[in-house]
PDB file of C-alpha atoms in Angstrom:
ATOM      1  CA  UNK A   1     110.188  85.700  77.695  1.00 41.00           C
ATOM      2  CA  UNK A   2     108.624  86.007  81.092  1.00 42.00           C
ATOM      3  CA  UNK A   3     105.186  85.483  79.516  1.00 42.00           C
ATOM      4  CA  UNK A   4     105.809  81.754  79.783  1.00 41.00           C
ATOM      5  CA  UNK A   5     106.023  82.103  83.527  1.00 44.00           C
ATOM      6  CA  UNK A   6     102.822  84.100  84.030  1.00 41.00           C
ATOM      7  CA  UNK A   7     100.821  82.841  87.000  1.00 41.00           C
ATOM      8  CA  UNK A   8      97.474  81.344  86.001  1.00 40.00           C
ATOM      9  CA  UNK A   9      94.442  83.106  87.426  1.00 39.00           C
ATOM     10  CA  UNK A  10      91.812  81.109  89.244  1.00 41.00           C
ATOM     11  CA  UNK A  11      89.670  79.936  86.334  1.00 39.00           C
ATOM     12  CA  UNK A  12      86.724  79.175  88.596  1.00 41.00           C
ATOM     13  CA  UNK A  13      86.641  82.788  89.664  1.00 44.00           C
ATOM     14  CA  UNK A  14      86.940  83.982  86.070  1.00 41.00           C
ATOM     15  CA  UNK A  15      84.080  81.708  85.034  1.00 38.00           C
ATOM     16  CA  UNK A  16      81.888  83.127  87.787  1.00 41.00           C
ATOM     17  CA  UNK A  17      81.898  86.660  86.459  1.00 46.00           C
ATOM     18  CA  UNK A  18      83.085  86.854  82.858  1.00 58.00           C
ATOM     19  CA  UNK A  19      79.617  87.176  81.354  1.00 69.00           C
ATOM     20  CA  UNK A  20      78.757  90.723  80.392  1.00 78.00           C
ATOM     21  CA  UNK A  21      76.967  92.369  83.321  1.00 76.00           C
ATOM     22  CA  UNK A  22      74.265  93.593  80.955  1.00 71.00           C
ATOM     23  CA  UNK A  23      73.200  89.998  80.329  1.00 73.00           C
ATOM     24  CA  UNK A  24      72.528  88.908  83.901  1.00 77.00           C
ATOM     25  CA  UNK A  25      72.654  90.634  87.298  1.00 83.00           C
ATOM     26  CA  UNK A  26      75.947  90.214  89.157  1.00 89.00           C
ATOM     27  CA  UNK A  27      75.902  88.166  92.324  1.00 89.00           C
ATOM     28  CA  UNK A  28      77.042  89.619  95.652  1.00 91.00           C
ATOM     29  CA  UNK A  29      80.295  87.655  95.838  1.00 92.00           C
ATOM     30  CA  UNK A  30      81.365  88.329  92.250  1.00 92.00           C
ATOM     31  CA  UNK A  31      80.566  92.025  92.727  1.00 94.00           C
ATOM     32  CA  UNK A  32      82.769  92.182  95.834  1.00 95.00           C
ATOM     33  CA  UNK A  33      85.730  90.642  93.990  1.00 94.00           C
ATOM     34  CA  UNK A  34      85.277  92.816  90.923  1.00 96.00           C
ATOM     35  CA  UNK A  35      84.859  95.988  92.958  1.00 97.00           C
ATOM     36  CA  UNK A  36      88.351  95.396  94.409  1.00 97.00           C
ATOM     37  CA  UNK A  37      89.827  95.212  90.924  1.00 97.00           C
ATOM     38  CA  UNK A  38      88.002  98.350  89.814  1.00 98.00           C
ATOM     39  CA  UNK A  39      89.176 100.110  92.974  1.00 98.00           C
ATOM     40  CA  UNK A  40      92.753  99.402  91.906  1.00 98.00           C
ATOM     41  CA  UNK A  41      91.935 101.118  88.599  1.00 98.00           C
ATOM     42  CA  UNK A  42      90.297 104.124  90.256  1.00 98.00           C
ATOM     43  CA  UNK A  43      93.498 106.147  90.571  1.00 97.00           C
ATOM     44  CA  UNK A  44      94.983 108.040  87.585  1.00 96.00           C
ATOM     45  CA  UNK A  45      98.600 107.193  88.483  1.00 95.00           C
ATOM     46  CA  UNK A  46      97.774 103.484  88.811  1.00 96.00           C
ATOM     47  CA  UNK A  47      95.924 103.502  85.498  1.00 96.00           C
ATOM     48  CA  UNK A  48      98.919 105.125  83.797  1.00 95.00           C
ATOM     49  CA  UNK A  49     101.337 102.715  85.487  1.00 95.00           C
ATOM     50  CA  UNK A  50      99.303  99.732  84.325  1.00 95.00           C
ATOM     51  CA  UNK A  51      99.122 101.108  80.809  1.00 92.00           C
ATOM     52  CA  UNK A  52     102.853 101.874  80.815  1.00 92.00           C
ATOM     53  CA  UNK A  53     103.730  98.348  81.946  1.00 93.00           C
ATOM     54  CA  UNK A  54     101.364  96.796  79.398  1.00 90.00           C
ATOM     55  CA  UNK A  55     102.673  98.804  76.478  1.00 86.00           C
ATOM     56  CA  UNK A  56     106.329  98.185  77.328  1.00 85.00           C
ATOM     57  CA  UNK A  57     108.287  96.240  74.750  1.00 81.00           C
ATOM     58  CA  UNK A  58     108.142  92.557  75.685  1.00 82.00           C
ATOM     59  CA  UNK A  59     105.133  93.234  77.919  1.00 82.00           C
ATOM     60  CA  UNK A  60     107.120  93.805  81.104  1.00 90.00           C
ATOM     61  CA  UNK A  61     108.828  96.733  82.734  1.00 93.00           C
ATOM     62  CA  UNK A  62     111.576  97.165  85.293  1.00 92.00           C
ATOM     63  CA  UNK A  63     110.518  99.275  88.264  1.00 91.00           C
ATOM     64  CA  UNK A  64     113.557 101.403  87.392  1.00 89.00           C
ATOM     65  CA  UNK A  65     111.729 102.483  84.194  1.00 88.00           C
ATOM     66  CA  UNK A  66     108.462 103.303  85.911  1.00 90.00           C
ATOM     67  CA  UNK A  67     109.335 106.281  88.091  1.00 84.00           C
ATOM     68  CA  UNK A  68     110.574 108.712  85.431  1.00 82.00           C
ATOM     69  CA  UNK A  69     107.269 109.538  83.732  1.00 81.00           C
ATOM     70  CA  UNK A  70     105.512 110.422  87.000  1.00 86.00           C
ATOM     71  CA  UNK A  71     105.628 113.461  89.214  1.00 86.00           C
ATOM     72  CA  UNK A  72     105.432 111.355  92.386  1.00 89.00           C
ATOM     73  CA  UNK A  73     108.055 109.767  94.629  1.00 89.00           C
ATOM     74  CA  UNK A  74     109.504 106.260  94.286  1.00 88.00           C
ATOM     75  CA  UNK A  75     107.735 105.051  97.475  1.00 91.00           C
ATOM     76  CA  UNK A  76     104.407 106.270  96.053  1.00 93.00           C
ATOM     77  CA  UNK A  77     105.030 104.361  92.806  1.00 94.00           C
ATOM     78  CA  UNK A  78     105.916 101.282  94.856  1.00 93.00           C
ATOM     79  CA  UNK A  79     102.683 101.625  96.812  1.00 95.00           C
ATOM     80  CA  UNK A  80     100.631 101.873  93.617  1.00 97.00           C
ATOM     81  CA  UNK A  81     102.403  98.841  92.132  1.00 97.00           C
ATOM     82  CA  UNK A  82     101.597  96.893  95.279  1.00 97.00           C
ATOM     83  CA  UNK A  83      97.900  97.805  94.973  1.00 98.00           C
ATOM     84  CA  UNK A  84      97.886  96.649  91.337  1.00 97.00           C
ATOM     85  CA  UNK A  85      99.615  93.410  92.310  1.00 97.00           C
ATOM     86  CA  UNK A  86      97.288  92.719  95.233  1.00 97.00           C
ATOM     87  CA  UNK A  87      94.278  93.281  92.962  1.00 97.00           C
ATOM     88  CA  UNK A  88      95.596  90.576  90.640  1.00 97.00           C
ATOM     89  CA  UNK A  89      96.160  92.973  87.740  1.00 97.00           C
ATOM     90  CA  UNK A  90      99.951  92.652  87.497  1.00 97.00           C
ATOM     91  CA  UNK A  91     102.546  90.020  88.315  1.00 97.00           C
ATOM     92  CA  UNK A  92     106.053  90.782  89.516  1.00 96.00           C
ATOM     93  CA  UNK A  93     109.420  89.129  90.020  1.00 96.00           C
ATOM     94  CA  UNK A  94     112.720  90.286  91.480  1.00 95.00           C
ATOM     95  CA  UNK A  95     115.718  89.669  89.228  1.00 94.00           C
ATOM     96  CA  UNK A  96     118.971  90.867  90.748  1.00 94.00           C
ATOM     97  CA  UNK A  97     118.661  94.497  91.813  1.00 92.00           C
ATOM     98  CA  UNK A  98     115.327  95.226  90.180  1.00 92.00           C
ATOM     99  CA  UNK A  99     111.725  94.086  90.349  1.00 94.00           C
ATOM    100  CA  UNK A 100     109.994  93.505  86.997  1.00 95.00           C
ATOM    101  CA  UNK A 101     106.261  93.898  86.432  1.00 96.00           C
ATOM    102  CA  UNK A 102     103.907  92.559  83.780  1.00 96.00           C
ATOM    103  CA  UNK A 103     100.185  92.820  83.237  1.00 94.00           C
ATOM    104  CA  UNK A 104      98.045  89.707  83.811  1.00 95.00           C
ATOM    105  CA  UNK A 105      96.003  89.617  80.581  1.00 92.00           C
ATOM    106  CA  UNK A 106      93.314  87.273  81.947  1.00 94.00           C
ATOM    107  CA  UNK A 107      92.449  89.798  84.660  1.00 95.00           C
ATOM    108  CA  UNK A 108      92.064  92.669  82.197  1.00 93.00           C
ATOM    109  CA  UNK A 109      90.107  90.407  79.828  1.00 93.00           C
ATOM    110  CA  UNK A 110      87.752  89.461  82.665  1.00 93.00           C
ATOM    111  CA  UNK A 111      86.926  93.119  83.380  1.00 95.00           C
ATOM    112  CA  UNK A 112      86.699  93.908  79.666  1.00 93.00           C
ATOM    113  CA  UNK A 113      84.190  91.070  79.077  1.00 92.00           C
ATOM    114  CA  UNK A 114      82.166  92.150  82.064  1.00 92.00           C
ATOM    115  CA  UNK A 115      81.715  95.642  80.601  1.00 93.00           C
ATOM    116  CA  UNK A 116      80.877  94.524  77.082  1.00 88.00           C
ATOM    117  CA  UNK A 117      77.523  95.725  75.805  1.00 78.00           C
ATOM    118  CA  UNK A 118      75.777  93.966  72.918  1.00 70.00           C
ATOM    119  CA  UNK A 119      74.328  97.290  71.738  1.00 56.00           C
ATOM    120  CA  UNK A 120      77.711  99.001  71.617  1.00 47.00           C
ATOM    121  CA  UNK A 121      79.214  96.052  69.709  1.00 44.00           C
ATOM    122  CA  UNK A 122      76.444  96.223  67.105  1.00 38.00           C
ATOM    123  CA  UNK A 123      76.652  99.997  66.698  1.00 38.00           C
ATOM    124  CA  UNK A 124      80.278 101.162  67.069  1.00 39.00           C
ATOM    125  CA  UNK A 125      80.545 104.747  68.308  1.00 38.00           C
ATOM    126  CA  UNK A 126      81.654 107.221  65.661  1.00 40.00           C
ATOM    127  CA  UNK A 127      85.255 108.298  66.092  1.00 40.00           C
ATOM    128  CA  UNK A 128      85.770 105.900  68.954  1.00 38.00           C
ATOM    129  CA  UNK A 129      89.079 104.658  67.533  1.00 35.00           C
TER     130      UNK A 129
ATOM    131  CA  UNK B   1      61.982 102.687  73.857  1.00 41.00           C
ATOM    132  CA  UNK B   2      64.010 105.139  75.849  1.00 42.00           C
ATOM    133  CA  UNK B   3      67.133 103.980  73.953  1.00 42.00           C
ATOM    134  CA  UNK B   4      66.241 106.496  71.263  1.00 41.00           C
ATOM    135  CA  UNK B   5      66.596 109.284  73.790  1.00 43.00           C
ATOM    136  CA  UNK B   6      69.974 108.280  75.195  1.00 41.00           C
ATOM    137  CA  UNK B   7      72.289 111.258  75.629  1.00 41.00           C
ATOM    138  CA  UNK B   8      75.324 111.159  73.344  1.00 39.00           C
ATOM    139  CA  UNK B   9      78.647 110.974  75.155  1.00 39.00           C
ATOM    140  CA  UNK B  10      81.379 113.447  74.310  1.00 41.00           C
ATOM    141  CA  UNK B  11      82.910 111.750  71.283  1.00 39.00           C
ATOM    142  CA  UNK B  12      86.144 113.734  71.574  1.00 41.00           C
ATOM    143  CA  UNK B  13      86.675 112.316  75.012  1.00 44.00           C
ATOM    144  CA  UNK B  14      85.827 108.799  73.826  1.00 41.00           C
ATOM    145  CA  UNK B  15      88.290 109.110  70.957  1.00 38.00           C
ATOM    146  CA  UNK B  16      91.030 110.160  73.356  1.00 41.00           C
ATOM    147  CA  UNK B  17      90.983 106.977  75.335  1.00 47.00           C
ATOM    148  CA  UNK B  18      89.243 104.127  73.557  1.00 59.00           C
ATOM    149  CA  UNK B  19      92.424 102.433  72.388  1.00 69.00           C
ATOM    150  CA  UNK B  20      93.377  99.456  74.519  1.00 78.00           C
ATOM    151  CA  UNK B  21      95.743 100.662  77.250  1.00 76.00           C
ATOM    152  CA  UNK B  22      98.099  97.813  76.410  1.00 71.00           C
ATOM    153  CA  UNK B  23      98.766  99.385  73.009  1.00 73.00           C
ATOM    154  CA  UNK B  24      99.924 102.822  74.104  1.00 77.00           C
ATOM    155  CA  UNK B  25     100.482 104.513  77.476  1.00 83.00           C
ATOM    156  CA  UNK B  26      97.521 106.511  78.749  1.00 89.00           C
ATOM    157  CA  UNK B  27      97.895 110.274  78.957  1.00 89.00           C
ATOM    158  CA  UNK B  28      97.431 112.138  82.230  1.00 91.00           C
ATOM    159  CA  UNK B  29      94.114 113.747  81.304  1.00 92.00           C
ATOM    160  CA  UNK B  30      92.540 110.560  79.920  1.00 92.00           C
ATOM    161  CA  UNK B  31      93.702 108.661  83.020  1.00 94.00           C
ATOM    162  CA  UNK B  32      92.045 111.223  85.300  1.00 95.00           C
ATOM    163  CA  UNK B  33      88.711 110.936  83.481  1.00 94.00           C
ATOM    164  CA  UNK B  34      88.841 107.146  83.346  1.00 96.00           C
ATOM    165  CA  UNK B  35      89.826 106.827  86.996  1.00 97.00           C
ATOM    166  CA  UNK B  36      86.584 108.630  87.934  1.00 97.00           C
ATOM    167  CA  UNK B  37      84.555 106.073  85.981  1.00 97.00           C
ATOM    168  CA  UNK B  38      86.430 103.158  87.559  1.00 98.00           C
ATOM    169  CA  UNK B  39      85.909 104.727  90.977  1.00 98.00           C
ATOM    170  CA  UNK B  40      82.174 104.591  90.372  1.00 98.00           C
ATOM    171  CA  UNK B  41      82.576 100.857  89.675  1.00 98.00           C
ATOM    172  CA  UNK B  42      84.696 100.246  92.775  1.00 98.00           C
ATOM    173  CA  UNK B  43      81.767  99.545  95.088  1.00 97.00           C
ATOM    174  CA  UNK B  44      79.977  96.157  95.107  1.00 96.00           C
ATOM    175  CA  UNK B  45      76.501  97.661  95.532  1.00 95.00           C
ATOM    176  CA  UNK B  46      77.065 100.086  92.636  1.00 96.00           C
ATOM    177  CA  UNK B  47      78.337  97.267  90.416  1.00 96.00           C
ATOM    178  CA  UNK B  48      75.268  95.189  91.205  1.00 95.00           C
ATOM    179  CA  UNK B  49      72.968  98.179  90.664  1.00 95.00           C
ATOM    180  CA  UNK B  50      74.544  98.868  87.275  1.00 95.00           C
ATOM    181  CA  UNK B  51      74.251  95.226  86.303  1.00 92.00           C
ATOM    182  CA  UNK B  52      70.644  95.074  87.516  1.00 92.00           C
ATOM    183  CA  UNK B  53      69.686  98.166  85.510  1.00 93.00           C
ATOM    184  CA  UNK B  54      71.469  96.858  82.407  1.00 90.00           C
ATOM    185  CA  UNK B  55      69.873  93.449  82.520  1.00 86.00           C
ATOM    186  CA  UNK B  56      66.359  94.786  83.116  1.00 85.00           C
ATOM    187  CA  UNK B  57      63.870  94.042  80.364  1.00 81.00           C
ATOM    188  CA  UNK B  58      63.870  96.969  77.960  1.00 81.00           C
ATOM    189  CA  UNK B  59      67.239  98.134  79.323  1.00 82.00           C
ATOM    190  CA  UNK B  60      65.840 100.479  81.942  1.00 90.00           C
ATOM    191  CA  UNK B  61      64.660 100.158  85.494  1.00 93.00           C
ATOM    192  CA  UNK B  62      62.409 102.166  87.764  1.00 92.00           C
ATOM    193  CA  UNK B  63      64.086 103.202  91.009  1.00 91.00           C
ATOM    194  CA  UNK B  64      61.146 101.460  92.693  1.00 89.00           C
ATOM    195  CA  UNK B  65      62.503  98.120  91.392  1.00 88.00           C
ATOM    196  CA  UNK B  66      66.077  98.739  92.527  1.00 90.00           C
ATOM    197  CA  UNK B  67      65.812  98.767  96.301  1.00 84.00           C
ATOM    198  CA  UNK B  68      64.354  95.295  96.902  1.00 83.00           C
ATOM    199  CA  UNK B  69      67.420  93.179  96.031  1.00 81.00           C
ATOM    200  CA  UNK B  70      69.750  95.119  98.365  1.00 86.00           C
ATOM    201  CA  UNK B  71      70.233  95.078 102.081  1.00 86.00           C
ATOM    202  CA  UNK B  72      70.765  98.854 102.223  1.00 89.00           C
ATOM    203  CA  UNK B  73      68.399 101.793 102.695  1.00 89.00           C
ATOM    204  CA  UNK B  74      66.642 103.710  99.928  1.00 88.00           C
ATOM    205  CA  UNK B  75      68.796 106.855 100.529  1.00 91.00           C
ATOM    206  CA  UNK B  76      71.946 104.717 100.142  1.00 93.00           C
ATOM    207  CA  UNK B  77      70.639 103.322  96.839  1.00 94.00           C
ATOM    208  CA  UNK B  78      69.844 106.873  95.714  1.00 93.00           C
ATOM    209  CA  UNK B  79      73.368 107.969  96.603  1.00 95.00           C
ATOM    210  CA  UNK B  80      74.904 105.109  94.606  1.00 97.00           C
ATOM    211  CA  UNK B  81      72.676 105.872  91.613  1.00 97.00           C
ATOM    212  CA  UNK B  82      73.804 109.497  91.780  1.00 97.00           C
ATOM    213  CA  UNK B  83      77.470 108.413  91.724  1.00 98.00           C
ATOM    214  CA  UNK B  84      76.822 106.196  88.676  1.00 97.00           C
ATOM    215  CA  UNK B  85      74.985 109.044  86.927  1.00 97.00           C
ATOM    216  CA  UNK B  86      77.694 111.615  87.695  1.00 97.00           C
ATOM    217  CA  UNK B  87      80.339 109.212  86.355  1.00 97.00           C
ATOM    218  CA  UNK B  88      78.441 109.083  83.059  1.00 97.00           C
ATOM    219  CA  UNK B  89      77.620 105.386  83.371  1.00 97.00           C
ATOM    220  CA  UNK B  90      73.833 105.679  83.586  1.00 97.00           C
ATOM    221  CA  UNK B  91      71.202 108.129  82.393  1.00 97.00           C
ATOM    222  CA  UNK B  92      67.991 108.902  84.253  1.00 96.00           C
ATOM    223  CA  UNK B  93      64.637 110.552  83.759  1.00 96.00           C
ATOM    224  CA  UNK B  94      61.720 111.299  86.047  1.00 95.00           C
ATOM    225  CA  UNK B  95      58.365 110.098  84.737  1.00 94.00           C
ATOM    226  CA  UNK B  96      55.510 110.865  87.077  1.00 94.00           C
ATOM    227  CA  UNK B  97      56.263 109.529  90.545  1.00 92.00           C
ATOM    228  CA  UNK B  98      59.371 107.517  89.670  1.00 92.00           C
ATOM    229  CA  UNK B  99      62.833 108.051  88.277  1.00 94.00           C
ATOM    230  CA  UNK B 100      63.928 105.585  85.590  1.00 95.00           C
ATOM    231  CA  UNK B 101      67.553 104.592  84.976  1.00 96.00           C
ATOM    232  CA  UNK B 102      69.315 103.097  81.972  1.00 96.00           C
ATOM    233  CA  UNK B 103      72.935 102.214  81.281  1.00 94.00           C
ATOM    234  CA  UNK B 104      74.876 104.354  78.792  1.00 95.00           C
ATOM    235  CA  UNK B 105      76.354 101.671  76.502  1.00 92.00           C
ATOM    236  CA  UNK B 106      79.025 103.949  75.008  1.00 94.00           C
ATOM    237  CA  UNK B 107      80.527 104.535  78.453  1.00 95.00           C
ATOM    238  CA  UNK B 108      80.737 100.812  79.243  1.00 93.00           C
ATOM    239  CA  UNK B 109      82.101 100.116  75.749  1.00 93.00           C
ATOM    240  CA  UNK B 110      84.797 102.753  76.273  1.00 93.00           C
ATOM    241  CA  UNK B 111      86.015 101.061  79.460  1.00 95.00           C
ATOM    242  CA  UNK B 112      85.704  97.615  77.894  1.00 93.00           C
ATOM    243  CA  UNK B 113      87.843  98.641  74.889  1.00 92.00           C
ATOM    244  CA  UNK B 114      90.413 100.214  77.163  1.00 92.00           C
ATOM    245  CA  UNK B 115      90.891  96.922  79.018  1.00 93.00           C
ATOM    246  CA  UNK B 116      91.054  94.718  75.939  1.00 88.00           C
ATOM    247  CA  UNK B 117      94.238  92.705  75.619  1.00 78.00           C
ATOM    248  CA  UNK B 118      95.341  91.318  72.244  1.00 71.00           C
ATOM    249  CA  UNK B 119      96.737  88.217  73.964  1.00 56.00           C
ATOM    250  CA  UNK B 120      93.529  87.435  75.789  1.00 47.00           C
ATOM    251  CA  UNK B 121      91.510  87.895  72.592  1.00 44.00           C
ATOM    252  CA  UNK B 122      93.753  85.432  70.742  1.00 38.00           C
ATOM    253  CA  UNK B 123      93.684  82.819  73.511  1.00 38.00           C
ATOM    254  CA  UNK B 124      90.249  82.786  75.189  1.00 39.00           C
ATOM    255  CA  UNK B 125      90.360  81.606  78.807  1.00 38.00           C
ATOM    256  CA  UNK B 126      88.963  78.103  79.324  1.00 40.00           C
ATOM    257  CA  UNK B 127      85.550  78.111  80.920  1.00 40.00           C
ATOM    258  CA  UNK B 128      85.369  81.890  80.792  1.00 38.00           C
ATOM    259  CA  UNK B 129      81.856  81.760  79.371  1.00 35.00           C
TER     260      UNK B 129
END
């Protein structure tokens, strides 16, 4: 299981911005870091790639499995994977011929916590699940 | 309380994409809609504006209170607020001289749910709060 080898995110950074943004205003530095992560999520192909990797059995996917579902070229997929990796949202490792990708759960959890709203938690939206 | 007047988001749309993306791959249409919302969050000033509005007492802020903390011009702030409104992240209303803004909790909750990871929920990051 490659999960045992997942790189550990900078906990100091996570601590600096994991509070929900509705509770206290974001500082300039935290906002700059977070904006980069959201920018990586601002493309439909990257969002689908991330979701595809995350929902893969075992939590990781070979790059050879990631081109099929998309109507874009292999170099474009590689570019998008690089953006996701540079934003700290996925990890990767070459094993033999192929590169394998996995989602970094702490990064997603950080963004998820940031967007949590106390009101929405207290009153779940009808039909939201 | 303006919370009583919050517009209701399209529940069909929310239902289509509120599952965590780690559970099942995102569809093309949902990814396109979500990417637009993440794009609105991909700018540090917009993130700070959103956070400032959300953490304002009463949950809403007059545009007259939103320029001070930023080192950018009033038209730039207005542009960013327009992007947040068009992405469905904030609502607004003119009352007399000023426009008031509030965060739409269902929109933030939708993105937060999407990014939830079962692993991260089971093993909270040290010092994350």
